[in-house]
Short mmCIF file of C-alpha atoms in Angstrom, two decimals:
data_model
loop_
_atom_site.label_atom_id
_atom_site.label_comp_id
_atom_site.label_asym_id
_atom_site.label_seq_id
_atom_site.Cartn_x
_atom_site.Cartn_y
_atom_site.Cartn_z
CA UNK A 1 186.47 -39.59 100.57
CA UNK A 2 188.13 -41.59 97.84
CA UNK A 3 191.44 -40.73 96.08
CA UNK A 4 189.68 -41.62 92.76
CA UNK A 5 186.15 -41.15 91.68
CA UNK A 6 183.60 -40.55 94.50
CA UNK A 7 181.55 -43.74 95.30
CA UNK A 8 177.74 -44.09 95.72
CA UNK A 9 177.29 -46.85 98.19
CA UNK A 10 174.03 -48.75 98.33
CA UNK A 11 173.59 -49.81 102.01
CA UNK A 12 170.76 -52.38 102.63
CA UNK A 13 169.05 -51.87 105.90
CA UNK A 14 167.37 -54.35 108.42
CA UNK A 15 164.02 -55.90 107.52
CA UNK A 16 163.31 -57.01 111.12
CA UNK A 17 164.46 -56.70 114.72
CA UNK A 18 167.35 -59.07 114.02
CA UNK A 19 170.82 -58.15 115.19
CA UNK A 20 172.99 -56.45 112.58
CA UNK A 21 175.38 -59.35 112.74
CA UNK A 22 172.57 -61.65 111.64
CA UNK A 23 171.88 -59.63 108.40
CA UNK A 24 174.89 -57.49 107.36
CA UNK A 25 178.41 -58.33 106.61
CA UNK A 26 180.94 -56.53 108.84
CA UNK A 27 182.29 -54.42 105.99
CA UNK A 28 178.91 -52.60 105.60
CA UNK A 29 179.21 -51.25 109.15
CA UNK A 30 182.76 -50.22 108.58
CA UNK A 31 181.95 -48.34 105.24
CA UNK A 32 178.73 -46.61 106.53
CA UNK A 33 180.71 -45.29 109.47
CA UNK A 34 182.95 -43.36 107.00
CA UNK A 35 180.02 -41.80 104.97
CA UNK A 36 178.77 -38.31 105.74
CA UNK A 37 176.17 -37.60 103.16
CA UNK A 38 173.06 -39.79 102.58
CA UNK A 39 170.09 -40.15 100.22
CA UNK A 40 167.42 -41.84 102.28
CA UNK A 41 163.87 -42.98 101.78
CA UNK A 42 162.91 -42.03 105.27
CA UNK A 43 165.15 -39.93 107.54
CA UNK A 44 163.69 -41.21 110.93
CA UNK A 45 164.33 -44.91 110.01
CA UNK A 46 167.72 -44.03 108.37
CA UNK A 47 168.80 -42.45 111.55
CA UNK A 48 167.63 -45.25 113.76
CA UNK A 49 169.43 -47.72 111.25
CA UNK A 50 172.69 -45.76 111.45
CA UNK A 51 172.56 -45.75 115.28
CA UNK A 52 172.00 -49.52 115.31
CA UNK A 53 175.01 -50.01 112.88
CA UNK A 54 177.30 -48.03 115.14
CA UNK A 55 176.38 -46.15 118.28
CA UNK A 56 179.56 -44.08 117.85
CA UNK A 57 178.17 -42.22 114.62
CA UNK A 58 177.51 -38.65 115.24
CA UNK A 59 174.15 -38.54 113.46
CA UNK A 60 173.92 -34.70 113.88
CA UNK A 61 176.96 -34.32 111.56
CA UNK A 62 175.50 -36.04 108.75
CA UNK A 63 173.40 -34.69 105.76
CA UNK A 64 170.12 -36.40 104.67
CA UNK A 65 168.27 -35.84 101.23
CA UNK A 66 164.95 -37.63 101.01
CA UNK A 67 164.29 -39.69 97.85
CA UNK A 68 160.79 -41.31 98.32
CA UNK A 69 157.67 -42.19 96.30
CA UNK A 70 156.71 -38.38 96.29
CA UNK A 71 160.13 -37.25 94.95
CA UNK A 72 160.37 -35.61 91.61
CA UNK A 73 163.18 -37.54 89.78
CA UNK A 74 164.47 -34.41 88.31
CA UNK A 75 165.57 -33.34 91.83
CA UNK A 76 167.97 -36.35 92.29
CA UNK A 77 170.85 -34.48 90.53
CA UNK A 78 170.84 -31.85 93.25
CA UNK A 79 170.95 -34.52 95.87
CA UNK A 80 174.37 -35.76 94.54
CA UNK A 81 176.01 -32.29 95.05
CA UNK A 82 178.38 -33.62 97.70
CA UNK A 83 179.72 -36.12 95.12
CA UNK A 84 180.68 -33.19 92.92
CA UNK A 85 183.04 -32.03 95.82
CA UNK A 86 184.60 -35.42 95.90
CA UNK A 87 182.56 -36.97 98.80
CA UNK A 88 181.30 -40.46 98.85
CA UNK A 89 177.55 -40.86 99.53
CA UNK A 90 175.27 -43.57 100.70
CA UNK A 91 171.69 -44.61 99.76
CA UNK A 92 169.49 -46.15 102.54
CA UNK A 93 166.09 -47.56 101.77
CA UNK A 94 163.19 -47.80 104.44
CA UNK A 95 163.86 -51.56 104.72
CA UNK A 96 165.97 -53.85 102.69
CA UNK A 97 168.10 -53.17 99.58
CA UNK A 98 168.13 -49.62 98.14
CA UNK A 99 167.08 -49.36 94.52
CA UNK A 100 164.96 -52.55 94.72
CA UNK A 101 161.19 -52.07 95.29
CA UNK A 102 161.93 -48.37 96.23
CA UNK A 103 162.82 -45.09 94.19
CA UNK A 104 166.63 -45.25 94.96
CA UNK A 105 167.33 -46.31 91.43
CA UNK A 106 166.89 -42.70 90.27
CA UNK A 107 170.01 -41.81 92.34
CA UNK A 108 171.85 -44.80 91.01
CA UNK A 109 171.06 -43.85 87.31
CA UNK A 110 172.03 -40.29 87.91
CA UNK A 111 175.45 -41.49 89.55
CA UNK A 112 176.18 -43.52 86.28
CA UNK A 113 175.40 -40.48 84.05
CA UNK A 114 177.96 -38.45 86.03
CA UNK A 115 180.55 -41.24 85.82
CA UNK A 116 180.69 -41.92 89.55
CA UNK A 117 181.40 -45.26 91.07
CA UNK A 118 178.38 -47.23 92.24
CA UNK A 119 178.93 -49.93 94.84
CA UNK A 120 176.02 -52.15 95.82
CA UNK A 121 176.50 -53.94 99.23
CA UNK A 122 175.17 -57.30 100.43
CA UNK A 123 172.17 -57.33 102.80
CA UNK A 124 168.70 -58.62 103.29
CA UNK A 125 166.04 -58.40 100.42
CA UNK A 126 162.57 -59.84 101.24
CA UNK A 127 162.32 -60.60 97.49
CA UNK A 128 165.48 -62.82 97.29
CA UNK A 129 164.90 -64.41 100.81
CA UNK A 130 161.43 -65.36 100.08
CA UNK A 131 162.32 -66.71 96.63
CA UNK A 132 165.08 -68.75 98.28
CA UNK A 133 162.66 -70.10 100.90
CA UNK A 134 159.62 -70.65 98.79
CA UNK A 135 160.94 -73.82 96.85
CA UNK A 136 159.68 -72.23 93.79
CA UNK A 137 161.66 -71.84 90.49
CA UNK A 138 164.55 -69.52 91.10
CA UNK A 139 165.81 -69.96 87.51
CA UNK A 140 163.19 -67.71 86.10
CA UNK A 141 161.11 -65.29 88.19
CA UNK A 142 159.36 -61.91 88.13
CA UNK A 143 158.89 -59.25 90.87
CA UNK A 144 155.72 -57.30 89.86
CA UNK A 145 155.42 -54.90 92.91
CA UNK A 146 151.74 -54.23 93.87
CA UNK A 147 148.77 -55.62 92.08
CA UNK A 148 145.87 -53.55 90.97
CA UNK A 149 143.45 -53.05 93.95
CA UNK A 150 140.13 -53.38 92.05
CA UNK A 151 138.08 -56.45 91.12
CA UNK A 152 138.33 -57.03 87.41
CA UNK A 153 141.75 -55.39 87.00
CA UNK A 154 143.07 -57.49 89.85
CA UNK A 155 141.50 -60.67 88.49
CA UNK A 156 143.10 -59.92 85.05
CA UNK A 157 146.49 -59.31 86.66
CA UNK A 158 146.35 -62.65 88.62
CA UNK A 159 145.38 -64.54 85.54
CA UNK A 160 148.21 -62.99 83.54
CA UNK A 161 150.68 -63.93 86.33
CA UNK A 162 149.29 -67.48 86.28
CA UNK A 163 149.53 -67.64 82.51
CA UNK A 164 153.25 -66.51 82.88
CA UNK A 165 153.84 -69.38 85.48
CA UNK A 166 152.40 -72.01 83.10
CA UNK A 167 153.87 -70.67 79.85
CA UNK A 168 157.36 -69.59 81.03
CA UNK A 169 157.75 -71.77 84.17
CA UNK A 170 158.30 -68.33 85.88
CA UNK A 171 157.74 -67.67 89.65
CA UNK A 172 155.81 -64.54 90.36
CA UNK A 173 156.60 -62.38 93.31
CA UNK A 174 154.36 -59.42 94.69
CA UNK A 175 153.63 -57.41 97.76
CA UNK A 176 150.45 -55.68 99.29
CA UNK A 177 149.80 -53.09 101.77
CA UNK A 178 149.58 -55.16 105.02
CA UNK A 179 146.04 -54.31 105.93
CA UNK A 180 144.84 -55.68 102.54
CA UNK A 181 146.61 -59.01 102.85
CA UNK A 182 143.65 -61.06 103.75
CA UNK A 183 141.63 -59.57 100.89
CA UNK A 184 144.43 -60.38 98.50
CA UNK A 185 144.73 -63.95 99.66
CA UNK A 186 140.91 -64.43 99.36
CA UNK A 187 141.02 -62.90 95.73
CA UNK A 188 143.86 -65.28 94.86
CA UNK A 189 142.01 -68.31 96.15
CA UNK A 190 138.82 -67.32 94.26
CA UNK A 191 140.64 -66.59 90.97
CA UNK A 192 143.36 -69.21 90.36
CA UNK A 193 143.20 -73.00 90.09
CA UNK A 194 143.44 -74.73 93.51
CA UNK A 195 146.58 -76.65 92.27
CA UNK A 196 148.57 -73.40 92.04
CA UNK A 197 150.97 -73.09 94.80
CA UNK A 198 151.33 -69.92 96.95
CA UNK A 199 154.20 -69.01 99.41
CA UNK A 200 153.54 -66.31 101.98
CA UNK A 201 156.73 -65.10 103.89
CA UNK A 202 156.45 -62.85 106.89
CA UNK A 203 159.00 -61.32 109.41
CA UNK A 204 161.84 -62.44 107.13
CA UNK A 205 165.22 -62.63 109.12
CA UNK A 206 163.17 -61.85 112.31
CA UNK A 207 162.27 -63.99 115.24
CA UNK A 208 158.72 -64.62 113.94
CA UNK A 209 159.87 -65.60 110.43
CA UNK A 210 157.28 -67.89 108.71
CA UNK A 211 157.58 -69.09 105.17
CA UNK A 212 154.60 -71.22 104.22
CA UNK A 213 154.24 -72.87 100.85
CA UNK A 214 150.81 -74.69 100.16
CA UNK A 215 148.53 -75.18 97.22
CA UNK A 216 145.59 -72.80 96.97
CA UNK A 217 143.38 -75.68 97.89
CA UNK A 218 145.32 -76.06 101.07
CA UNK A 219 145.44 -72.36 101.75
CA UNK A 220 141.61 -72.24 101.43
CA UNK A 221 141.24 -74.85 104.17
CA UNK A 222 143.41 -73.12 106.68
CA UNK A 223 141.70 -69.74 106.41
CA UNK A 224 144.97 -67.82 106.88
CA UNK A 225 145.05 -64.53 108.74
CA UNK A 226 147.87 -62.19 107.67
CA UNK A 227 145.94 -58.98 108.57
CA UNK A 228 148.51 -56.01 108.97
CA UNK A 229 151.49 -58.36 109.04
CA UNK A 230 154.09 -57.16 106.42
CA UNK A 231 154.28 -60.08 103.96
CA UNK A 232 155.55 -60.99 100.52
CA UNK A 233 153.66 -63.31 98.15
CA UNK A 234 154.91 -65.81 95.45
CA UNK A 235 152.91 -67.88 93.08
CA UNK A 236 154.12 -70.97 91.13
CA UNK A 237 152.61 -74.19 89.67
CA UNK B 1 170.37 -80.35 115.86
CA UNK B 2 167.27 -78.35 117.02
CA UNK B 3 164.90 -79.11 119.74
CA UNK B 4 162.01 -78.64 117.49
CA UNK B 5 161.59 -79.37 113.70
CA UNK B 6 164.98 -79.83 111.79
CA UNK B 7 165.96 -76.75 109.70
CA UNK B 8 167.12 -76.64 106.17
CA UNK B 9 169.58 -73.74 106.07
CA UNK B 10 170.13 -71.94 102.70
CA UNK B 11 173.86 -70.77 102.93
CA UNK B 12 174.83 -68.30 100.33
CA UNK B 13 178.47 -68.71 99.14
CA UNK B 14 180.97 -66.21 97.69
CA UNK B 15 180.74 -64.83 94.13
CA UNK B 16 184.27 -63.58 94.12
CA UNK B 17 187.64 -63.60 96.03
CA UNK B 18 186.36 -61.11 98.55
CA UNK B 19 186.87 -61.84 102.19
CA UNK B 20 183.90 -63.54 103.95
CA UNK B 21 183.55 -60.39 106.13
CA UNK B 22 182.71 -58.48 102.93
CA UNK B 23 179.88 -60.58 101.78
CA UNK B 24 178.40 -62.69 104.70
CA UNK B 25 176.86 -61.78 108.03
CA UNK B 26 178.72 -63.27 110.96
CA UNK B 27 175.73 -65.46 112.08
CA UNK B 28 176.08 -67.48 108.72
CA UNK B 29 179.63 -68.62 109.74
CA UNK B 30 178.28 -69.56 113.18
CA UNK B 31 175.42 -71.48 111.85
CA UNK B 32 177.39 -73.26 109.01
CA UNK B 33 179.90 -74.47 111.59
CA UNK B 34 177.14 -76.42 113.38
CA UNK B 35 175.87 -78.28 110.26
CA UNK B 36 177.09 -81.72 109.50
CA UNK B 37 175.01 -82.63 106.32
CA UNK B 38 175.01 -80.70 103.12
CA UNK B 39 173.22 -80.65 99.68
CA UNK B 40 175.69 -78.98 97.38
CA UNK B 41 175.85 -78.04 93.65
CA UNK B 42 179.48 -78.87 93.56
CA UNK B 43 181.39 -80.87 96.27
CA UNK B 44 184.77 -79.26 95.48
CA UNK B 45 183.56 -75.54 95.69
CA UNK B 46 181.56 -76.28 98.72
CA UNK B 47 184.51 -77.86 100.47
CA UNK B 48 186.58 -74.87 99.67
CA UNK B 49 183.89 -72.53 100.75
CA UNK B 50 183.39 -74.22 104.12
CA UNK B 51 187.13 -73.99 104.78
CA UNK B 52 187.17 -70.29 103.90
CA UNK B 53 184.21 -69.85 106.29
CA UNK B 54 186.00 -71.42 109.20
CA UNK B 55 189.37 -73.32 109.01
CA UNK B 56 188.37 -75.26 112.17
CA UNK B 57 185.74 -77.16 110.31
CA UNK B 58 186.61 -80.76 110.01
CA UNK B 59 185.45 -81.30 106.33
CA UNK B 60 186.05 -85.10 106.44
CA UNK B 61 183.35 -85.57 109.10
CA UNK B 62 180.63 -83.94 106.77
CA UNK B 63 178.35 -85.55 104.28
CA UNK B 64 177.65 -84.09 100.98
CA UNK B 65 174.83 -84.99 98.46
CA UNK B 66 175.20 -83.42 95.04
CA UNK B 67 172.13 -81.56 93.50
CA UNK B 68 173.13 -80.13 90.18
CA UNK B 69 171.72 -79.51 86.78
CA UNK B 70 171.96 -83.20 86.02
CA UNK B 71 170.20 -84.36 89.11
CA UNK B 72 166.78 -86.16 88.85
CA UNK B 73 164.37 -84.13 91.17
CA UNK B 74 162.86 -87.44 92.34
CA UNK B 75 166.13 -88.21 94.00
CA UNK B 76 166.08 -85.13 96.29
CA UNK B 77 163.84 -86.86 98.98
CA UNK B 78 166.54 -89.36 99.69
CA UNK B 79 169.06 -86.45 100.10
CA UNK B 80 167.07 -85.21 103.13
CA UNK B 81 167.41 -88.51 105.01
CA UNK B 82 169.51 -86.81 107.76
CA UNK B 83 166.60 -84.53 108.48
CA UNK B 84 164.31 -87.53 109.19
CA UNK B 85 166.78 -88.35 111.96
CA UNK B 86 166.50 -84.91 113.35
CA UNK B 87 169.56 -83.20 111.90
CA UNK B 88 169.79 -79.84 110.44
CA UNK B 89 171.03 -79.62 106.90
CA UNK B 90 172.59 -76.91 104.72
CA UNK B 91 172.26 -76.23 101.05
CA UNK B 92 175.28 -74.53 99.22
CA UNK B 93 175.18 -73.37 95.62
CA UNK B 94 178.27 -73.19 93.45
CA UNK B 95 178.12 -69.48 93.81
CA UNK B 96 175.72 -67.08 95.35
CA UNK B 97 172.35 -67.87 96.80
CA UNK B 98 171.13 -71.41 96.93
CA UNK B 99 167.73 -72.02 95.09
CA UNK B 100 168.26 -68.85 92.93
CA UNK B 101 169.56 -69.53 89.52
CA UNK B 102 170.45 -73.14 90.40
CA UNK B 103 168.60 -76.40 91.19
CA UNK B 104 168.51 -75.98 94.98
CA UNK B 105 164.78 -75.21 94.96
CA UNK B 106 163.91 -78.87 94.56
CA UNK B 107 165.42 -79.48 98.00
CA UNK B 108 163.57 -76.59 99.48
CA UNK B 109 160.25 -77.70 98.02
CA UNK B 110 160.70 -81.13 99.34
CA UNK B 111 161.62 -79.74 102.82
CA UNK B 112 158.30 -77.84 102.75
CA UNK B 113 156.30 -80.98 101.73
CA UNK B 114 157.85 -82.75 104.71
CA UNK B 115 157.08 -79.92 107.13
CA UNK B 116 160.61 -78.97 108.02
CA UNK B 117 161.70 -75.46 108.71
CA UNK B 118 163.35 -73.58 105.80
CA UNK B 119 165.79 -70.76 106.73
CA UNK B 120 167.19 -68.58 103.92
CA UNK B 121 170.28 -66.71 104.95
CA UNK B 122 171.42 -63.29 103.70
CA UNK B 123 174.42 -63.27 101.23
CA UNK B 124 175.54 -62.14 97.82
CA UNK B 125 173.32 -62.57 94.75
CA UNK B 126 174.59 -61.31 91.46
CA UNK B 127 171.00 -60.87 90.30
CA UNK B 128 170.22 -58.53 93.20
CA UNK B 129 173.54 -56.71 93.43
CA UNK B 130 173.45 -56.04 89.67
CA UNK B 131 169.96 -54.79 89.86
CA UNK B 132 170.81 -52.40 92.64
CA UNK B 133 173.88 -51.21 90.99
CA UNK B 134 172.32 -50.87 87.39
CA UNK B 135 170.16 -47.89 88.19
CA UNK B 136 167.31 -49.54 86.27
CA UNK B 137 163.74 -50.07 87.67
CA UNK B 138 163.87 -52.16 90.71
CA UNK B 139 160.08 -51.95 91.42
CA UNK B 140 159.33 -54.37 88.58
CA UNK B 141 161.90 -56.82 87.09
CA UNK B 142 162.28 -60.25 85.57
CA UNK B 143 165.18 -62.68 85.72
CA UNK B 144 165.11 -64.94 82.67
CA UNK B 145 168.12 -67.03 83.10
CA UNK B 146 169.84 -67.95 79.83
CA UNK B 147 168.47 -66.75 76.30
CA UNK B 148 168.30 -68.97 73.38
CA UNK B 149 171.47 -69.57 71.68
CA UNK B 150 170.37 -69.50 68.07
CA UNK B 151 169.76 -66.58 65.69
CA UNK B 152 165.95 -66.30 65.13
CA UNK B 153 165.01 -67.65 68.60
CA UNK B 154 167.45 -65.35 70.27
CA UNK B 155 166.29 -62.27 68.38
CA UNK B 156 162.56 -63.24 69.16
CA UNK B 157 163.51 -63.58 72.93
CA UNK B 158 165.31 -60.19 72.90
CA UNK B 159 162.36 -58.44 71.18
CA UNK B 160 159.97 -59.99 73.74
CA UNK B 161 162.10 -58.67 76.56
CA UNK B 162 162.20 -55.32 74.94
CA UNK B 163 158.45 -55.28 74.60
CA UNK B 164 158.13 -56.16 78.29
CA UNK B 165 160.45 -53.37 79.14
CA UNK B 166 158.29 -50.87 77.18
CA UNK B 167 154.78 -52.33 78.10
CA UNK B 168 155.31 -53.08 81.81
CA UNK B 169 158.32 -50.85 82.71
CA UNK B 170 160.17 -54.01 83.79
CA UNK B 171 163.87 -54.47 83.97
CA UNK B 172 165.15 -57.63 82.18
CA UNK B 173 167.99 -59.56 83.89
CA UNK B 174 169.80 -62.51 82.21
CA UNK B 175 173.10 -64.42 82.04
CA UNK B 176 175.31 -66.08 79.45
CA UNK B 177 177.98 -68.65 79.38
CA UNK B 178 181.07 -66.42 79.64
CA UNK B 179 182.78 -67.55 76.37
CA UNK B 180 179.58 -66.27 74.51
CA UNK B 181 179.41 -62.84 76.12
CA UNK B 182 180.75 -60.87 73.12
CA UNK B 183 178.39 -62.73 70.76
CA UNK B 184 175.50 -61.92 73.02
CA UNK B 185 176.37 -58.18 73.34
CA UNK B 186 176.76 -58.12 69.53
CA UNK B 187 173.32 -59.68 69.05
CA UNK B 188 171.62 -57.27 71.48
CA UNK B 189 173.21 -54.25 69.75
CA UNK B 190 172.15 -55.54 66.33
CA UNK B 191 168.49 -56.40 67.54
CA UNK B 192 167.28 -53.65 69.79
CA UNK B 193 166.88 -49.80 69.40
CA UNK B 194 170.02 -47.75 70.21
CA UNK B 195 168.24 -45.91 72.99
CA UNK B 196 167.68 -49.08 74.93
CA UNK B 197 170.06 -49.15 77.97
CA UNK B 198 172.10 -52.08 78.93
CA UNK B 199 173.98 -52.72 82.12
CA UNK B 200 176.77 -55.31 82.32
CA UNK B 201 178.11 -56.26 85.73
CA UNK B 202 181.31 -58.34 86.34
CA UNK B 203 183.27 -59.70 89.37
CA UNK B 204 180.44 -58.44 91.80
CA UNK B 205 181.84 -57.97 95.36
CA UNK B 206 185.30 -58.64 94.04
CA UNK B 207 188.25 -56.38 93.44
CA UNK B 208 187.64 -56.11 89.72
CA UNK B 209 183.89 -55.28 90.10
CA UNK B 210 182.63 -53.16 87.15
CA UNK B 211 179.16 -52.21 86.67
CA UNK B 212 178.68 -50.30 83.40
CA UNK B 213 175.36 -48.76 82.28
CA UNK B 214 175.13 -47.24 78.79
CA UNK B 215 172.70 -46.96 75.92
CA UNK B 216 173.15 -49.53 73.16
CA UNK B 217 174.25 -46.69 70.89
CA UNK B 218 177.00 -46.09 73.42
CA UNK B 219 177.86 -49.69 73.88
CA UNK B 220 178.28 -50.03 70.06
CA UNK B 221 180.85 -47.23 70.03
CA UNK B 222 183.13 -48.77 72.85
CA UNK B 223 183.33 -52.30 71.32
CA UNK B 224 183.21 -53.90 74.79
CA UNK B 225 185.25 -57.16 75.44
CA UNK B 226 183.67 -59.39 78.12
CA UNK B 227 185.18 -62.68 76.54
CA UNK B 228 185.23 -65.38 79.28
CA UNK B 229 184.52 -63.01 82.15
CA UNK B 230 181.55 -64.14 84.27
CA UNK B 231 178.92 -61.36 83.76
CA UNK B 232 175.36 -60.54 84.23
CA UNK B 233 173.31 -58.40 81.84
CA UNK B 234 170.37 -56.15 82.34
CA UNK B 235 168.19 -54.22 79.82
CA UNK B 236 165.91 -51.26 80.44
CA UNK B 237 164.60 -48.25 78.56
#
């Protein structure tokens, strides 16, 4: 509990099996150990993460509210009830940075509306790590989330992204459900010019980390297999 | 030195006066202590950062090549010469994550072309921290860098960003030279609808951290003063 406004801490969680000391600043562990009320994307992974942060944490004494893709944003206000009583709270995503590529932003927006302090903490983000590792333009970039799944819509989205690369010199970052990765790669190779460069990054921060940047012409020749491997994709010229 | 391919480490540096343990995982300090050859945006800040990481580092035994906004990208190959001899190298930006909002990506791209390993490390990024802390959509966002400085071009860029917010539900992130912050805020208020929300974040990770999210109508009433304060700006609906 703070002596001034309560704080909503945004705690990044691990992306891989890496040790916590490889991916989180020590202050995160210290702070998370003091928080008793959490808003989490997935209770099971959040409990596991908390135990990995500090085995001394008494998980059963904590409260968890679930904020995930199925949550109605209008229920977020009620989740912040402990803050009304002066308690700090923490947000934990399923993997990586809360409020980025997950619904945690609803909790942050509500905290701002209520005048609470918001404290984002440093930690692993597959978007940022893949951008750093890609060699693509990091001075202008877009994260677009998931692309449309179906043929003509997907082709249109890819062409629009390619146009944005060429017109605005802007790196395009996107994700896919892992079992559809190979389909996505085939669609990209079939749709965009072979000189376009693509980076695929897997197991970021983990022991199997691979960051591969090649032209689509080169990707076509190596017939890559990323089936069921969590991956992030980047396109650039 | 590695027993396999040499590695280009991307070492994030501090954004603020925060202790290293508040912003960097312990492994970063361990790894940076073993690297002897660096590509840096600014030698003076890099030396200061290295000393802050570990006072035991003998700075005078290290080599530094400068890769900044004035560098010719064709000179980057020569900077990687130590890797040809099997040495690992490190990239350090003036502040935050190398290869994001700085020219470090040229070194990363060249390392990929030469088949070296690229290892991005976790650390503070004003782009990511401000996005987390803003409460704006983190499932789709664009970092556009600097906006045009002059009247009609700037207004056109702002209107285009606003259109992207409305059409693609996409958060817009941008920066400004600190002494022009107040001018930028006035231009935004004058150009976009008052219901548009703007987040301004300053001194991220530092003791004076402020993350303020308000509608433009509210911003207009508080006549904000961000003159000469390093800040990052976000727009959303």
